[in-house]
Each structure stands twice: as C-alpha cells, then as structure tokens.
Coordinates of C-alpha atoms and ligand atoms in Angstrom, one line a residue:
M379 CA 160.0 22.0 43.8
G380 CA 161.6 19.5 41.4
W381 CA 164.8 20.6 39.6
I382 CA 163.0 20.3 36.2
L383 CA 160.6 22.9 37.4
I384 CA 163.3 25.1 38.7
V385 CA 165.1 24.9 35.3
M386 CA 161.7 25.6 33.6
F387 CA 161.0 28.7 35.8
N388 CA 164.6 30.0 35.3
R389 CA 164.3 29.5 31.6
S390 CA 161.1 31.5 31.5
R391 CA 162.7 34.1 33.7
S392 CA 165.7 34.5 31.4
N393 CA 163.4 34.5 28.3
L394 CA 161.5 37.4 29.9
A395 CA 164.8 39.1 30.7
T396 CA 166.2 38.6 27.2
W397 CA 163.1 39.9 25.5
F398 CA 163.0 42.9 27.8
T399 CA 166.7 43.6 27.1
L400 CA 166.2 43.1 23.4
S401 CA 163.2 45.4 23.1
M402 CA 164.5 48.1 25.5
G403 CA 168.0 47.7 24.0
S404 CA 166.8 48.3 20.5
I405 CA 164.9 51.3 21.6
L406 CA 168.0 52.6 23.3
V407 CA 170.3 51.9 20.3
I408 CA 167.8 53.6 17.9
F409 CA 167.5 56.5 20.2
A410 CA 171.3 56.9 20.6
G411 CA 171.7 56.6 16.8
I412 CA 169.1 59.3 16.1
L413 CA 170.7 61.5 18.8
Y414 CA 174.2 61.1 17.2
W415 CA 172.9 61.6 13.6
R416 CA 171.0 64.8 14.6
E417 CA 174.0 66.2 16.5
A418 CA 176.4 65.4 13.5
R419 CA 173.9 66.9 11.0
D420 CA 173.3 70.1 13.1
R421 CA 177.0 70.6 13.6
M422 CA 177.8 70.1 9.9
H423 CA 175.0 72.5 9.0
S424 CA 176.5 75.3 11.2
F425 CA 180.0 74.5 9.9
D426 CA 178.7 74.9 6.3
Q427 CA 176.9 78.1 7.2
I428 CA 180.1 79.6 8.5
L429 CA 182.0 78.4 5.4
Y430 CA 179.4 79.9 3.1
N431 CA 179.4 83.2 5.0
T432 CA 183.2 83.4 4.7
S433 CA 182.9 82.8 1.0
R434 CA 180.3 85.5 0.7
I435 CA 182.5 88.0 2.5
M436 CA 185.5 87.1 0.3
A437 CA 183.4 87.2 -2.9
A438 CA 182.2 90.7 -1.9
G439 CA 185.9 91.9 -2.1
V440 CA 186.4 90.9 -5.7
E441 CA 186.5 93.8 -8.2
D442 CA 185.7 92.8 -11.7
Y443 CA 185.3 95.1 -14.8
I444 CA 185.4 94.9 -18.6
Y445 CA 188.0 97.3 -20.1
E446 CA 188.3 97.5 -23.9
G447 CA 186.4 94.2 -24.3
Q448 CA 188.7 92.4 -21.9
Q449 CA 187.7 91.1 -18.4
H450 CA 189.8 92.3 -15.5
T451 CA 189.6 90.7 -12.1
D452 CA 191.2 92.5 -9.1
L453 CA 191.6 90.3 -6.0
E454 CA 193.7 92.7 -4.0
N455 CA 190.9 93.5 -1.6
V456 CA 189.7 89.9 -1.2
P457 CA 190.3 88.8 2.4
V458 CA 192.8 85.9 2.7
L459 CA 193.6 86.0 -1.1
G460 CA 194.4 89.7 -1.4
S461 CA 197.8 91.0 -0.3
D462 CA 196.7 93.8 1.9
T463 CA 193.5 92.8 3.7
L464 CA 192.3 92.2 7.2
P465 CA 192.5 88.5 8.2
L466 CA 189.3 86.5 8.6
S467 CA 188.4 84.9 11.9
T468 CA 188.0 81.5 10.2
D469 CA 191.0 79.3 9.7
L470 CA 190.9 78.4 6.1
F471 CA 193.0 75.5 4.9
F472 CA 193.2 77.0 1.4
A473 CA 191.5 79.6 -0.8
R474 CA 191.5 79.7 -4.6
W475 CA 190.1 81.9 -7.4
Y476 CA 189.3 80.5 -10.8
T477 CA 188.3 82.5 -13.9
P478 CA 184.9 81.9 -15.5
H479 CA 186.7 79.5 -17.8
K480 CA 187.8 77.5 -14.7
Q481 CA 191.5 78.5 -15.0
L482 CA 193.4 79.1 -11.8
L483 CA 194.1 82.8 -11.2
Q484 CA 195.2 83.0 -7.6
F485 CA 195.5 80.8 -4.5
I486 CA 196.7 80.5 -1.0
G487 CA 197.6 77.2 0.7
A488 CA 198.4 73.9 -1.0
V489 CA 199.2 74.1 -4.8
P490 CA 195.9 73.4 -6.6
P491 CA 195.2 72.0 -10.1
Q492 CA 195.3 74.6 -12.9
Q493 CA 191.8 73.6 -14.1
L494 CA 188.8 73.6 -11.7
A495 CA 187.4 70.1 -11.9
T496 CA 185.1 70.0 -8.9
P497 CA 181.4 70.8 -9.2
S498 CA 179.9 73.8 -7.3
G499 CA 178.7 73.2 -3.7
F500 CA 180.1 71.4 -0.6
Q501 CA 182.4 68.4 -0.6
T502 CA 184.2 66.5 2.2
F503 CA 187.5 64.8 1.6
T504 CA 190.7 63.7 3.3
V505 CA 194.2 65.0 2.7
N506 CA 197.7 64.0 3.9
T507 CA 199.9 66.8 5.0
Q508 CA 203.5 67.0 6.3
L509 CA 202.2 69.0 9.2
T510 CA 200.2 66.3 10.8
S511 CA 200.9 62.6 11.0
T512 CA 197.3 61.6 10.5
P513 CA 195.3 62.6 7.4
I514 CA 192.9 65.5 8.0
Q515 CA 189.4 65.9 6.9
L516 CA 188.5 69.0 4.9
R517 CA 185.2 70.6 4.0
Q518 CA 185.3 72.4 0.7
L519 CA 183.0 74.9 -0.8
T520 CA 183.1 75.8 -4.5
L521 CA 181.1 78.9 -5.2
P522 CA 180.4 80.5 -8.6
V523 CA 180.5 84.3 -8.1
Y524 CA 178.2 86.6 -10.1
Q525 CA 178.3 90.4 -10.5
E526 CA 175.2 91.9 -12.1
K527 CA 174.2 88.4 -13.3
R528 CA 177.5 87.9 -15.0
L529 CA 179.7 85.0 -13.9
I530 CA 183.0 86.6 -12.9
G531 CA 184.8 83.5 -11.5
Y532 CA 184.8 80.7 -9.0
L533 CA 185.8 80.9 -5.4
Q534 CA 187.0 77.7 -3.7
I535 CA 187.7 77.6 0.0
A536 CA 188.3 74.7 2.4
A537 CA 188.6 74.4 6.2
S538 CA 189.6 71.5 8.5
L539 CA 186.7 69.6 10.0
A540 CA 188.8 69.0 13.2
P541 CA 186.8 71.5 15.4
L542 CA 183.6 69.6 14.4
E543 CA 185.1 66.2 14.8
E544 CA 186.3 66.7 18.4
P545 CA 182.9 67.1 20.1
L546 CA 181.4 64.4 17.9
Q547 CA 184.3 62.1 18.9
Q548 CA 183.5 62.8 22.5
L549 CA 179.8 62.0 21.9
R550 CA 180.8 58.8 20.1
W551 CA 182.9 57.8 23.1
F552 CA 180.1 58.6 25.5
L553 CA 177.7 56.4 23.4
V554 CA 180.2 53.6 23.0
V555 CA 180.7 53.4 26.7
G556 CA 177.2 54.5 27.8
V557 CA 175.0 52.3 25.6
P558 CA 176.6 48.9 26.6
L559 CA 176.5 50.1 30.3
A560 CA 172.8 51.0 29.9
L561 CA 172.2 47.7 28.2
G562 CA 173.8 45.9 31.2
V563 CA 171.6 47.8 33.6
I564 CA 168.5 47.0 31.4
A565 CA 169.5 43.3 31.4
L566 CA 169.8 43.3 35.2
T567 CA 166.5 45.1 35.6
G568 CA 164.9 42.6 33.1
W569 CA 166.2 39.7 35.3
V570 CA 164.9 41.3 38.5
L571 CA 161.5 42.1 36.8
G572 CA 161.4 38.6 35.3
G573 CA 161.8 37.2 38.8
K574 CA 159.0 39.4 40.1
A575 CA 156.7 38.4 37.2
M576 CA 157.4 34.7 37.8
E577 CA 156.8 34.9 41.6
P578 CA 152.9 34.8 41.5
I579 CA 153.1 31.9 38.9
R580 CA 155.6 30.1 41.1
Q581 CA 153.4 30.6 44.2
S582 CA 150.2 29.5 42.6
Y583 CA 152.0 26.5 41.1
N584 CA 153.3 25.6 44.5
Q585 CA 149.8 25.9 45.9
L586 CA 148.4 23.8 43.2
Q587 CA 151.0 21.1 43.8
Q588 CA 150.3 21.2 47.5
F589 CA 146.6 21.0 46.9
T590 CA 147.0 18.0 44.5
A591 CA 149.3 16.3 47.0
D592 CA 146.9 16.9 49.9
A593 CA 143.9 15.7 47.9
S594 CA 145.7 12.5 46.8
H595 CA 146.8 11.9 50.3
E596 CA 143.3 12.3 51.6
L597 CA 141.9 9.9 49.0
R598 CA 144.7 7.4 49.5
T599 CA 143.7 6.5 53.2
P600 CA 140.1 5.6 52.4
L601 CA 141.1 3.8 49.3
A602 CA 143.6 1.7 51.2
G603 CA 140.7 0.9 53.7
I604 CA 138.4 -0.2 50.9
L605 CA 141.1 -2.3 49.3
S606 CA 142.1 -4.1 52.5
H607 CA 138.5 -4.8 53.5
A608 CA 137.7 -6.1 50.0
Q609 CA 140.8 -8.3 49.9
V610 CA 140.0 -9.9 53.3
G611 CA 136.3 -10.2 52.3
L612 CA 137.4 -12.2 49.2
M613 CA 139.3 -14.8 51.3
E614 CA 137.7 -18.1 52.2
P615 CA 136.0 -19.1 54.5
V616 CA 133.5 -16.4 54.7
D617 CA 131.4 -15.6 57.8
P618 CA 128.2 -13.9 56.4
Q619 CA 128.1 -11.5 59.4
E620 CA 131.7 -10.4 59.0
Q621 CA 131.1 -10.1 55.2
H622 CA 128.2 -7.7 56.0
T623 CA 130.3 -5.6 58.4
R624 CA 133.1 -5.3 55.8
L625 CA 130.7 -4.2 53.1
Q626 CA 129.2 -1.7 55.5
I627 CA 132.7 -0.2 56.2
I628 CA 133.4 -0.1 52.5
A629 CA 130.1 1.7 51.9
Q630 CA 130.9 4.2 54.7
V631 CA 134.4 4.9 53.4
A632 CA 133.2 5.3 49.8
E633 CA 130.5 7.8 51.1
S634 CA 133.2 9.9 52.8
M635 CA 135.3 9.7 49.6
S636 CA 132.4 10.9 47.6
L637 CA 131.9 13.8 50.1
L638 CA 135.6 14.8 49.7
V639 CA 135.4 14.6 45.9
S640 CA 132.3 16.8 45.8
Q641 CA 133.9 19.3 48.1
L642 CA 137.0 19.4 45.9
L643 CA 134.8 19.8 42.8
F644 CA 133.0 22.6 44.6
L645 CA 136.3 24.5 45.3
A646 CA 137.4 24.0 41.7
R647 CA 134.1 25.2 40.2
H648 CA 133.4 28.3 42.4
Q649 CA 136.6 30.2 41.9
G650 CA 136.5 34.0 41.8
K651 CA 133.6 36.4 42.1
L652 CA 130.1 35.4 41.2
S653 CA 128.6 37.2 38.2
P654 CA 125.9 39.8 39.1
D655 CA 123.2 37.8 37.2
M656 CA 123.8 34.8 39.6
L657 CA 122.9 37.0 42.6
K658 CA 119.4 37.4 43.9
T659 CA 117.8 39.6 46.5
V660 CA 117.7 37.4 49.6
D661 CA 116.0 38.0 52.9
L662 CA 118.5 36.7 55.5
V663 CA 115.8 36.3 58.2
Q664 CA 113.9 33.9 55.9
L665 CA 117.1 32.1 54.9
L666 CA 118.2 31.5 58.5
H667 CA 114.9 30.4 60.0
P668 CA 114.9 26.8 58.6
L669 CA 118.6 26.5 59.7
V670 CA 117.6 27.5 63.3
E671 CA 114.9 24.8 63.4
E672 CA 117.1 22.1 62.0
H673 CA 120.0 22.9 64.3
T674 CA 117.8 23.2 67.4
V675 CA 116.8 19.6 66.9
N676 CA 120.4 18.5 66.3
A677 CA 121.7 20.4 69.3
T678 CA 119.1 18.8 71.6
Q679 CA 120.2 15.3 70.3
N680 CA 123.9 16.2 71.1
Q681 CA 122.9 17.7 74.5
Q682 CA 123.9 21.2 73.4
T683 CA 121.9 24.4 73.7
F684 CA 121.1 26.2 70.4
L685 CA 120.2 29.9 70.7
N686 CA 119.3 32.4 68.0
A687 CA 118.9 36.2 67.7
L688 CA 117.2 37.0 64.4
P689 CA 115.5 40.4 63.8
K690 CA 111.8 40.5 63.0
E691 CA 112.2 42.8 59.9
P692 CA 113.6 41.4 56.7
L693 CA 117.3 42.0 56.1
L694 CA 118.1 42.1 52.4
V695 CA 121.4 41.2 50.7
Q696 CA 122.4 40.4 47.1
A697 CA 123.5 36.7 47.3
E698 CA 123.3 33.3 45.8
P699 CA 121.0 31.7 48.5
D700 CA 122.1 28.0 48.1
L701 CA 125.8 28.9 48.2
L702 CA 125.3 31.2 51.2
R703 CA 123.3 28.6 53.0
Q704 CA 126.1 26.1 52.4
A705 CA 128.7 28.5 54.0
I706 CA 126.5 29.1 57.1
V707 CA 125.8 25.3 57.4
N708 CA 129.6 24.7 57.3
L709 CA 130.1 27.2 60.2
L710 CA 127.2 25.8 62.2
S711 CA 128.3 22.2 61.8
N712 CA 131.8 23.1 62.9
A713 CA 130.4 24.9 66.0
C714 CA 128.4 21.7 66.8
R715 CA 131.4 19.4 66.1
Y716 CA 133.9 21.4 68.2
T717 CA 131.6 22.1 71.2
P718 CA 131.3 19.3 73.8
A719 CA 128.0 18.2 75.2
G720 CA 126.5 20.7 77.6
G721 CA 127.9 23.6 75.5
M722 CA 126.1 26.4 73.7
I723 CA 125.9 27.4 70.1
E724 CA 124.3 30.7 68.9
L725 CA 123.3 32.1 65.6
C726 CA 122.8 35.9 65.4
L727 CA 121.9 38.2 62.6
L728 CA 122.9 41.9 63.2
P729 CA 121.8 44.7 60.8
Q730 CA 124.5 47.4 60.5
S731 CA 124.2 50.5 58.4
H732 CA 126.0 49.1 55.3
W733 CA 126.5 45.5 56.3
A734 CA 124.4 42.5 57.3
V735 CA 126.4 40.5 59.9
I736 CA 125.8 36.8 60.5
Q737 CA 127.6 35.4 63.6
V738 CA 128.0 31.8 64.6
R739 CA 129.2 31.6 68.2
D740 CA 130.1 28.7 70.4
N741 CA 131.7 28.1 73.8
G742 CA 133.5 25.0 72.6
I743 CA 137.2 24.0 72.4
G744 CA 138.3 27.2 70.6
I745 CA 141.3 27.6 68.3
S746 CA 144.9 28.4 69.4
S747 CA 146.6 31.5 68.1
Q748 CA 149.1 29.4 66.2
D749 CA 146.4 27.6 64.2
L750 CA 144.1 30.7 63.7
P751 CA 145.9 32.2 60.7
Y752 CA 145.7 28.8 58.8
I753 CA 142.3 27.5 59.5
F754 CA 140.9 28.9 56.2
N755 CA 143.6 27.1 54.2
R756 CA 142.5 24.0 52.3
F757 CA 143.1 20.8 54.2
Y758 CA 144.2 22.6 57.3
R759 CA 143.0 20.9 60.5
A760 CA 144.0 22.2 63.9
D761 CA 143.5 18.8 65.5
R762 CA 143.9 16.2 62.8
V763 CA 142.8 13.2 65.0
R764 CA 139.7 14.9 66.3
S765 CA 138.8 16.4 63.0
R766 CA 139.2 13.0 61.2
Q767 CA 137.0 11.4 63.8
T768 CA 134.3 14.0 63.2
G769 CA 134.6 13.3 59.5
G770 CA 136.2 16.6 58.4
F771 CA 138.7 17.0 55.7
G772 CA 139.8 20.6 56.5
L773 CA 137.9 22.0 53.5
G774 CA 134.7 23.4 55.2
L775 CA 136.1 26.8 56.2
A776 CA 138.0 27.2 52.8
I777 CA 134.7 26.6 51.0
A778 CA 132.8 29.0 53.4
R779 CA 135.4 31.8 52.8
Q780 CA 135.4 31.2 49.1
I781 CA 131.6 31.5 48.9
V782 CA 131.4 34.6 51.1
E783 CA 134.2 36.4 49.2
A784 CA 132.6 35.4 45.9
Q785 CA 129.6 37.5 47.0
G786 CA 131.6 40.5 48.0
G787 CA 131.6 39.7 51.7
E788 CA 134.1 38.9 54.4
L789 CA 134.5 35.9 56.7
T790 CA 136.5 36.4 59.9
V791 CA 137.0 34.6 63.2
V792 CA 137.8 35.4 66.8
S793 CA 138.6 32.5 69.1
T794 CA 140.2 31.6 72.4
V795 CA 141.3 28.1 73.4
G796 CA 138.9 26.6 75.9
K797 CA 136.4 29.5 75.7
G798 CA 135.0 29.2 72.2
S799 CA 134.9 30.8 68.8
T800 CA 132.9 33.4 66.9
F801 CA 132.8 33.2 63.1
E802 CA 131.4 36.3 61.4
I803 CA 130.1 36.7 57.8
K804 CA 129.7 40.3 56.7
L805 CA 127.7 40.9 53.5
P806 CA 127.0 44.3 51.9
R807 CA 123.4 45.3 52.4
R808 CA 121.2 45.8 49.3
Ligands
ADP191 P1 137.1 20.4 59.2 O1 136.4 19.6 58.2 O2 138.4 19.7 59.7 O3 136.2 20.8 60.3 P2 137.2 23.1 58.5 O4 137.9 23.8 57.3 O5 135.8 23.3 58.6 O6 137.7 21.6 58.4 O7 137.9 23.6 59.8 C1 139.3 23.7 59.8 C2 139.8 23.5 61.3 O8 139.5 24.7 62.0 C3 139.2 22.4 62.0 O9 139.9 21.2 61.8 C4 139.2 22.8 63.4 O10 140.5 22.5 64.0 C5 139.1 24.3 63.4 N1 137.8 24.8 63.6 C6 136.8 25.2 62.8 N2 135.7 25.6 63.4 C7 136.0 25.5 64.7 C8 135.2 25.8 65.9 N3 134.0 26.3 65.8 N4 135.8 25.6 67.1 C9 137.0 25.1 67.2 N5 137.8 24.8 66.1 C10 137.3 25.0 64.9

C-alpha cells in the first residue's frame, strides 16, 4: 500500500478514536460531575438537618415570659448557651441569642455584632481564626424562635464544614485522578476499535487494488500484441497474405479481450445475493439435459468420454436459470480443458433431502493441495502457462462461486493431482 494511503487510513483511524474519546469522555465527565454534585448536595442536606435539629433542641430550652408588661428571656437551660446544661454532641463554632429587636443578648464563641444583620436561614462563609493557619468554612443557621405564635428572639448557631469537606475532598481527588485515567483508557480503546473498524475497509481496498492491477495486467498483454501486429502491418512493403494473418491475430486477441471484459463486468454486476423476485422455480433435470447433449458432442471431438447420471423425476430449486447454467458451463469447460484426451468427464445430479447436488467430475490433471485454497480467487491459475494456452483468465471459478452463493448455495471442490477433480454445487431444494 502507498504511504499516502497509509497516512489516509491512519488519519481515519485517529479521527474515529478522537470522536470515540470525545463522546465517551463527555459522557464520563458529565457522569462524574453529576455524581459529585449529588454527593455534595446530599451531604450538605444532612449537615443542615443536624444543624437545624440542634437549633430546635436549643430553642426548646428557652424560657420566655411577660412579667408586668416586660418580656423576660431566661437562657439558663439552653444547651451550649446556658451555664448549667448538658453539652450537645455537635461541635458548634458559635451560638448566639438575639432579642426580637435583633439586639445581642448572650453568646458563646467569637464576639458577634451587637445587632443581628443576617437574614433567617442557612448561610456559608469563611472565617480566619488564630487557631488554624487556613481559613475555615462555616455553615450558619439563623432561626427565629416563636412561643405560642409570639416571636421571642433569634437563635444563631454555626458549625465548621470541615467534617463535610474531607470526604468531598477525597471524592474530588478520586475524580481528578480517575477521570483522566479513564479518558486515557477510553482513548486507547478508541484507537484499538478504530483499527478494528478500519481493517475490513483496508482489506477490501487491498483486494480492489489487487483486482484492478490483475485486470490491467491481463489486458496489457493482448493490447501489446494488437499494437505490435498493427505497427508491423503498417510498415511497407506489405505481403497480402502476411497482412491477412496479422489481422486475424488482431481479431483473435480482441475477441479474447472482449471475453475478459465481459467476465469482469459480470463479476462487478452480480455482487451479493440475488433478490427473491429474480429467482424462478427451475427443474434441474430439464436445465442439464441440453448441456449433456452439447458436451457429449464436444467430448467426442476431444476424444474424451462424457457420462451423465440424471434422475428421471424433476428436481426443483429456486434459481436464476441463465446464471446457474453459466456456472455449470464454467465447471464443465474446466473439466474438459484440464482432462487429457482419453479421459472421462461426468455430470451427476443427486437429490438429497434438503439439497440438490450437481457434481462435475473428471479424471484429468487434478489440482495440488497448495493451489486448492486459491482456485476460487479472481485471476488465480494453478498452471499459468497451460491456462493461458487454453484461453482462461482465472475468472471462471470465481464467477461460478459468485453465482452459486448469490442463489443461497455452495460450491466446493475435492481434487487429487493426477487423479482428477470433483466440483460440487449444492442448492437448497424448493
Ligand atoms: P481458468 O480460466 O484459468 O480455467 P478458473 O477460475 O476456471 O480459471 O480456474 C482456476 C484454476 O483452477 C485453473 O487455472 C486451473 O489451474 C484450476 N482448475 C479449475 N478446474 C480444474 C479442473 N477440473 N481440473 C484441474 N484444474 C482445474
């Protein structure tokens, strides 16, 4: 393969790999993002729930009453804020109590502003402390507290988000390392898959190139023959007899070229399976009878014996009769060509339960085991010299197999050098 093609195939392969990595990578990144977001949201939700429960427990300890028109708030029994209470299991960073007029009444922890300025609800913010070198993140809850539908004050508590940050930090590390690693694996998989996807294209491209090269090579030899005979024929002086011979050779060569071109066209046109509406019910006995007659005459001329074994009853298959006849003719003419004078050729039709089997046997030169796997390949000839002499291009068996397979059948061969060959067409019975 030329280097331009190698570059082209590699570019297509890396394009496939890139698109694969991009699409799978985006899915992975989106998935990891959603995973992180859900985890962070759920953890924050539980954290808020604990903070809220703590504030409810604390609020329940507040005693508030009106005495002589004056509001009195007693925080002695409030956990954390009160002086003589059981400690809470939660580590609060600070706790503050503000009057209904948002004036500071009592606090624990950092010194707060005298006037409550923050709205009710949850907030997150960062503070610098002398205790830690790095700023810490706090989650704060400001809760208006009511007693018998009367606002008795505001409770504000805050806790460090450190216990929540740690597992999230771990998850972030896992994603930061894991996602690029997974992307690498995806890219590698994409490259391997790209290679696998390109393989059939590469193979069929190679086959096509080989076929074109073989076809041009086959046409070049007869063309060169035509050209040389025409050039010599154009030279003076001209002997009419010699001129005639040259024209005859040119005509013969052109005829063989025309046969090659029609075979090539045939191979190109009849690719793949035949559509069911092209198939007809064919009686193989009727189809084979004219071939038997024709080949009996030919064999006698070539001093060969032609035998046949056809059943009396009709044997029906679904086939395209002209194409099927062409395949059998190819096998029969090979049998005649590769069997010396005095040899025997036989055409048999065997009905089996599901198959109709057509056999073309000969006791001719046979095919060696080295050549046997390749004889159905286009332009393959076991013995190039002999085949060329007999006018073959190495396309007859390729055409026969293509025809048989297009009709849902199989074409196989068994052969021994010096003993002969048996070609077998198996077609599904109707
Ligand atoms: P060709 O036009 O050369 O006969 P085919 O495709 O028909 O091409 O056959 C391919 C090759 O298979 C032939 O060149 C020949 O070597 C071998 N072959 C085919 N049929 C027979 C046979 N009946 N006996 C021996 N060799 C055969």
